[in-house]
Coordinates of C-alpha atoms in Angstrom, one line a residue:
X778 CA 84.7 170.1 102.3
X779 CA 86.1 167.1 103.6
X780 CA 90.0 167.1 102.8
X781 CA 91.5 170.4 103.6
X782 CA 94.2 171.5 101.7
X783 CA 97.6 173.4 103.6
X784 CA 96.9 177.3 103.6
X785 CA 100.3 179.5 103.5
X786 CA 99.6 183.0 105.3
X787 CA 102.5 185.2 104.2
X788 CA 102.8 188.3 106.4
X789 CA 105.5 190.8 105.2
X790 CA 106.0 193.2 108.4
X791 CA 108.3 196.2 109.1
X792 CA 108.0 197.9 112.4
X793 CA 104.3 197.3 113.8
X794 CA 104.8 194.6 116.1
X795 CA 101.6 195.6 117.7
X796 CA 99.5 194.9 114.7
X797 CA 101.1 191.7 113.5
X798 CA 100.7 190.3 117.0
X799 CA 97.0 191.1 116.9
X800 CA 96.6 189.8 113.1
X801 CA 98.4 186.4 114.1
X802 CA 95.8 185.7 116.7
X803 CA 93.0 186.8 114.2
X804 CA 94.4 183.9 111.9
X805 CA 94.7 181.5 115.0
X806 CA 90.7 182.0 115.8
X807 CA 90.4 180.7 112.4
X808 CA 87.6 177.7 111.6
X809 CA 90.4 176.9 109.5
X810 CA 92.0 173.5 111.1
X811 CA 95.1 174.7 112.5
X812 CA 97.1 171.7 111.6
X813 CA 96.0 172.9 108.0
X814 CA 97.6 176.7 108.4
X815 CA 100.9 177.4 108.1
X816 CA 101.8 180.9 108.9
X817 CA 105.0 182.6 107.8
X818 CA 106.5 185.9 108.9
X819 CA 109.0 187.9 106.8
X820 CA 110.2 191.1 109.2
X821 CA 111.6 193.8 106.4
X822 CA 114.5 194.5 109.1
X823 CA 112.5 195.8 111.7
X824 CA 114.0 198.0 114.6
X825 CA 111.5 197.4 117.4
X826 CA 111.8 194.0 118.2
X827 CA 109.6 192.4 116.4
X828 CA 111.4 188.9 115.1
X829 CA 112.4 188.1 118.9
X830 CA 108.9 189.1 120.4
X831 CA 106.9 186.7 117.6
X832 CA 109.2 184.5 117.9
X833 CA 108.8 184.3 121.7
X834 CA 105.0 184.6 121.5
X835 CA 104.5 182.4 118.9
X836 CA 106.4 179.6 118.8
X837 CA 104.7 177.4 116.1
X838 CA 105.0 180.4 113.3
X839 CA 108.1 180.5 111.4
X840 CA 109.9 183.9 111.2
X841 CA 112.0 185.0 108.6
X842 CA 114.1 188.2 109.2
X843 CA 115.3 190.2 106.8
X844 CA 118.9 191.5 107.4
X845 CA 118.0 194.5 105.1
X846 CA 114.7 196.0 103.9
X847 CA 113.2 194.3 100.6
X848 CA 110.2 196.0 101.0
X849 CA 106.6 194.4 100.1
X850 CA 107.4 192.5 96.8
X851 CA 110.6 190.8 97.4
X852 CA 109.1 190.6 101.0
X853 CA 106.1 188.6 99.8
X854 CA 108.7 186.6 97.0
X855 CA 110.4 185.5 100.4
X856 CA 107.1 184.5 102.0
X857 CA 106.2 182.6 98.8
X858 CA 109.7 180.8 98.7
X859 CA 109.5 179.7 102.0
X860 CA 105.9 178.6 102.2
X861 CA 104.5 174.8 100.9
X862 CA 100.5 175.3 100.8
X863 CA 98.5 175.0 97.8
X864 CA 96.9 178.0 98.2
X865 CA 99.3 181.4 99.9
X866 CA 97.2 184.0 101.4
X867 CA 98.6 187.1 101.5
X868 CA 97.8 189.7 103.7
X869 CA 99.3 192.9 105.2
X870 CA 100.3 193.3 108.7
X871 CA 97.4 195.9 109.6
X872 CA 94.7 194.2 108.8
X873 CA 92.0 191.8 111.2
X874 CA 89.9 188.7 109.8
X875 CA 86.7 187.1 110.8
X876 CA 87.2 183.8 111.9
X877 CA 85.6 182.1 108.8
X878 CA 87.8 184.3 106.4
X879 CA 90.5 182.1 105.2
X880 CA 87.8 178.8 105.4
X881 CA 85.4 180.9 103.2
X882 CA 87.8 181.7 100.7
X883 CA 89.2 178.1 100.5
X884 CA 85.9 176.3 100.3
X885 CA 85.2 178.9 96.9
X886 CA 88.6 178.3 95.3
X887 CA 87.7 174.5 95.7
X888 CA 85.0 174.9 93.8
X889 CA 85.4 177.3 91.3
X890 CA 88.8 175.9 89.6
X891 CA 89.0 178.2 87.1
X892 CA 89.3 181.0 89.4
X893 CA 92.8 181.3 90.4
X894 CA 92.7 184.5 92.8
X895 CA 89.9 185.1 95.7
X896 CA 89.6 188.2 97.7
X897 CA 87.9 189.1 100.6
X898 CA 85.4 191.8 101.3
X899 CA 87.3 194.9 103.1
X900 CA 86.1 197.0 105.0
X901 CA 87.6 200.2 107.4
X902 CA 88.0 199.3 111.0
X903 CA 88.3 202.6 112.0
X904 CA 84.6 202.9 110.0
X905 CA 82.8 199.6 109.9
X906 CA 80.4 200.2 107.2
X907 CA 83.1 201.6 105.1
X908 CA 84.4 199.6 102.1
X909 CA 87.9 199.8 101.8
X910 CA 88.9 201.2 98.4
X911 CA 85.7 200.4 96.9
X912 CA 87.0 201.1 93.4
X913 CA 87.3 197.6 91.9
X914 CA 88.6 198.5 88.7
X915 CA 91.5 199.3 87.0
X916 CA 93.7 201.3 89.6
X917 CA 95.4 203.9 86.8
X918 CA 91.9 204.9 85.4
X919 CA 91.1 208.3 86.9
X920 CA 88.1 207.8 89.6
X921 CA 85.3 208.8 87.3
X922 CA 86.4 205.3 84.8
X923 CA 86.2 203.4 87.7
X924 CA 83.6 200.7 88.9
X925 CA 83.2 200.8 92.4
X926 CA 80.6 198.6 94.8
X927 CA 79.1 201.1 97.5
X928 CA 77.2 197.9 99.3
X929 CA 78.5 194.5 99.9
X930 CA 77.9 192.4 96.9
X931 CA 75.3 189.4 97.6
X932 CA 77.4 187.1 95.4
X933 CA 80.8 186.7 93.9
X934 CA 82.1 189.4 91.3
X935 CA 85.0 189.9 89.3
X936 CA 87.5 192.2 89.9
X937 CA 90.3 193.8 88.3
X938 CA 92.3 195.2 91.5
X939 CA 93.6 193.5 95.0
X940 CA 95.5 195.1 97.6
X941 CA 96.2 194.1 101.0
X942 CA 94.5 191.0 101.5
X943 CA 94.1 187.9 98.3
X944 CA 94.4 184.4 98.4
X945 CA 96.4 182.6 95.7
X946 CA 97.0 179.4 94.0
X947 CA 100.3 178.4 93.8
X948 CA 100.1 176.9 90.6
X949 CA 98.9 180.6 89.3
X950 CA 103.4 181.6 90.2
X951 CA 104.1 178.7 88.1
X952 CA 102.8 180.4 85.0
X953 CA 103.0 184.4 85.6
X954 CA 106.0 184.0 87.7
X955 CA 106.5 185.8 91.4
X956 CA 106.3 189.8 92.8
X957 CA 108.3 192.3 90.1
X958 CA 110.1 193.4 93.3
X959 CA 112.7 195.3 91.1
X960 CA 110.5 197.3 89.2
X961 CA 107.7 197.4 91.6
X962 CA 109.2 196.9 95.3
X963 CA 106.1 198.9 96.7
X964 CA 102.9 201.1 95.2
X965 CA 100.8 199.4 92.4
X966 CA 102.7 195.5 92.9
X967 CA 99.4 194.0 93.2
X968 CA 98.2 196.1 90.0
X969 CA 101.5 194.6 87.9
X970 CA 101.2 191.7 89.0
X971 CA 97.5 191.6 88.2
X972 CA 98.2 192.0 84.7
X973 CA 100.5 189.3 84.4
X974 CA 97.6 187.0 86.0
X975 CA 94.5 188.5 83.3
X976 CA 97.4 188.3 80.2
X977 CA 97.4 184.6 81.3
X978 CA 93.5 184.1 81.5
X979 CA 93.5 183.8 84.9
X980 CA 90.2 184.9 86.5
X981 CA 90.1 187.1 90.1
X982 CA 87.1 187.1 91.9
X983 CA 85.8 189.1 95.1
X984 CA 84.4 186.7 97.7
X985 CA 81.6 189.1 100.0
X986 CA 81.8 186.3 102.4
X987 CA 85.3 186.3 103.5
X988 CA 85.5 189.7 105.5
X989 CA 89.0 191.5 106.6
X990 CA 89.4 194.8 108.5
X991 CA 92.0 196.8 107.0
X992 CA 93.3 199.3 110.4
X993 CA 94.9 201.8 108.0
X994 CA 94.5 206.1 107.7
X995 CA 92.7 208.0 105.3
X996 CA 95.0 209.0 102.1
X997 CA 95.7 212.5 104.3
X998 CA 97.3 211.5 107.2
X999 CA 98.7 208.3 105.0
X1000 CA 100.7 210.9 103.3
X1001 CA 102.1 212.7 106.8
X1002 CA 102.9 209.2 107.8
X1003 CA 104.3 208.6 104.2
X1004 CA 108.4 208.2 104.0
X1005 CA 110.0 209.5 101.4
X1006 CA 111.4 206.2 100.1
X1007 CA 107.3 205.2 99.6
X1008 CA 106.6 208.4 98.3
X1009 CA 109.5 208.1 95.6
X1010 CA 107.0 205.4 93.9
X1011 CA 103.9 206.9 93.8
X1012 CA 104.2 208.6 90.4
X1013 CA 107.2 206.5 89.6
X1014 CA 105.4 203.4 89.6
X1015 CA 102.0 204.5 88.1
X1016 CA 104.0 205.7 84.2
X1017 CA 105.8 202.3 84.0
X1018 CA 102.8 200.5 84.8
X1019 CA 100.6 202.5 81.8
X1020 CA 103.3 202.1 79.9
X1021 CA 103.1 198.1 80.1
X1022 CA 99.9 198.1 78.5
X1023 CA 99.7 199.6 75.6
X1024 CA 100.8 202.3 73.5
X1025 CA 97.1 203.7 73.1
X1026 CA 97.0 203.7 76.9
X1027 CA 100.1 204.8 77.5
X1028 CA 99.2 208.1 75.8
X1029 CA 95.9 208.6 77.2
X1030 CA 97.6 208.6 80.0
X1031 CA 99.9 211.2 79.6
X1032 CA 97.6 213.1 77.7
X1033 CA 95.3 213.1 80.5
X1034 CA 95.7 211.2 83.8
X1035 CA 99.3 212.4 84.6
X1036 CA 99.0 215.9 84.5
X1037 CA 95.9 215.7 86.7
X1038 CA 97.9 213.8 89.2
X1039 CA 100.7 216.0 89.3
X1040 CA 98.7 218.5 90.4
X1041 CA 96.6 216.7 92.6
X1042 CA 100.2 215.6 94.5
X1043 CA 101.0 219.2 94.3
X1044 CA 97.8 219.7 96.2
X1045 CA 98.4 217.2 98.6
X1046 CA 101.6 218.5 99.3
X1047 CA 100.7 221.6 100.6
X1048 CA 97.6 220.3 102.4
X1049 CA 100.0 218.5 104.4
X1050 CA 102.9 221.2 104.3
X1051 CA 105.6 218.6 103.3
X1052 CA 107.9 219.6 100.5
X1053 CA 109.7 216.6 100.9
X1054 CA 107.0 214.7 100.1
X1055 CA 106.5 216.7 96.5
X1056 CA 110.4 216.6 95.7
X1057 CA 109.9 212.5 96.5
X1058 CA 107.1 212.1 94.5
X1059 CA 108.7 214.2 90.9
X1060 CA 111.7 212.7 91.8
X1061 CA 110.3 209.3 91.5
X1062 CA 108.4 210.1 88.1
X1063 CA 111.8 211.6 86.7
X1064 CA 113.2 208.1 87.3
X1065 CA 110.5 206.6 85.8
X1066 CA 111.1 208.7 82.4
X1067 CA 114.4 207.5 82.1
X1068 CA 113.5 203.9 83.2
X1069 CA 110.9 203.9 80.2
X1070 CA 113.8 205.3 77.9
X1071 CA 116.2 202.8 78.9
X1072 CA 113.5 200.1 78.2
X1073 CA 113.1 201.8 74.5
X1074 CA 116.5 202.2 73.8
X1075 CA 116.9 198.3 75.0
X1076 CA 114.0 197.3 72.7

């Protein structure tokens, strides 16, 4: 690849100064030519510092604060906004990334025009042979419906799920439009806008040879770590997003997937001994109910 084109990384952030620092100089290890990268930092009103101690740190990366908390969609929409690359990586503040990650990704997209979304191989850091949420498919089917790779794939493969790491062409926000950071401000954003991007005939594709390191809990101590304001969308988030493709799926999942989950969050909930996190989690899918009512009466 002779002419390489301007790479946006947008890194939303709230409170883990300590991993964004270590993620920045990931990206700045990069094979990527650094006059090619051009990393922007949106702080979700952070209370530790974090906007001064980048900005002191790193003085090339632009830093955008947030005077109150968007959370990760209208995060990201800010990223987007203030970025100018032809292709916006993404990524989440607790991840790591070989150095030929983003250079990897690029040289396939370059390639492969058709493909408008390319996302690295993750795997655990706290367990290196791990592969982070392996489940590749559809993120509402219950676990059994799900493909899922157990080894890293030799060759390209399409998916139908992204998370916290997926490099996009710009030209793909042209067409399906930005984050729904309304509907979806955190929990299952990726998975909306996904569908946006497949109802277009856009084509996402896991690339095995770009590699990130997602430094994140298991689901357990996730959910001790959980807020409730995160919790809120768990269940919330999940009905208006079955709800958005079809009718038929809408009622196989109500039929079948919710009730499961409701007791499988009830279960969690006591694992953990949090009733706050139970109240959260019905309270969100109450809100949900009337969200998909309002939407019905407004159709």
């Amino acid at each position: 690849m002779n002419n390489f084109p301007l790479v946006s990384i947008v890194i939303p952030t709230h409170n883990r100064k300590e991993k964004l620092v270590r993620l920045i100089r990931c990206i700045l290890e990069s094979t990527y030519p650094k006059d090619k990268l051009e990393i922007v930092i949106i702080d979700d009103a952070s209370q530790n510092g974090t906007y001064n101690e980048v900005s002191r740190k790193f003085p090339t990366v632009k830093v955008i604060r947030n005077s109150k908390r968007h959370f990760l969609s209208g995060s990201r929409n800010i990223g987007l906004a203030n970025s100018k690359g032809k292709y916006i990586f993404f990524i989440d503040d607790d991840n790591l990334i070989e150095k030929t990650t983003i250079m990897n990704l690029v040289k396939f997209m370059e390639k492969n025009d058709h493909i408008s979304i390319a996302v690295p191989l993750t795997f655990c850091y706290s367990i290196p042979n791990q592969i982070w949420n392996n489940y590749i498919s559809d993120p509402i089917l219950p676990l059994p419906l799900r493909r899922k790779i157990n080894r890293p794939p030799k060759t390209p493969v399409e998916i139908e799920r992204f998370d916290n790491a997926f490099l996009v062409r710009r030209s793909v926000f042209e067409s399906c439009g930005s984050f729904d950071e309304r509907g979806f401000p955190i929990h299952l954003s990726e998975a909306e806008f996904f569908y946006r991007v497949k109802k277009q005939g856009y084509t996402v594709v896991l690339v095995p040879s770009g590699i990130v390191w997602h430094d994140a809990p298991i689901y357990v101590d996730r959910v001790r770590q959980m807020d409730k304001e995160r919790a809120f969308y768990l269940l919330r988030n999940r009905i208006i997003l079955a709800r958005k493709r079809s009718l038929t799926f809408f009622f196989l999942f109500l039929t079948t997937l919710l009730p499961f989950l409701c007791l499988y969050h009830i279960y969690i909930s006591i694992k953990v001994r949090s009733c706050g996190y139970l109240i959260a989690v019905f309270s969100g899918l109450l809100d949900g109910i009337k969200i998909l009512k309002e939407l019905k009466c407004v159709g």
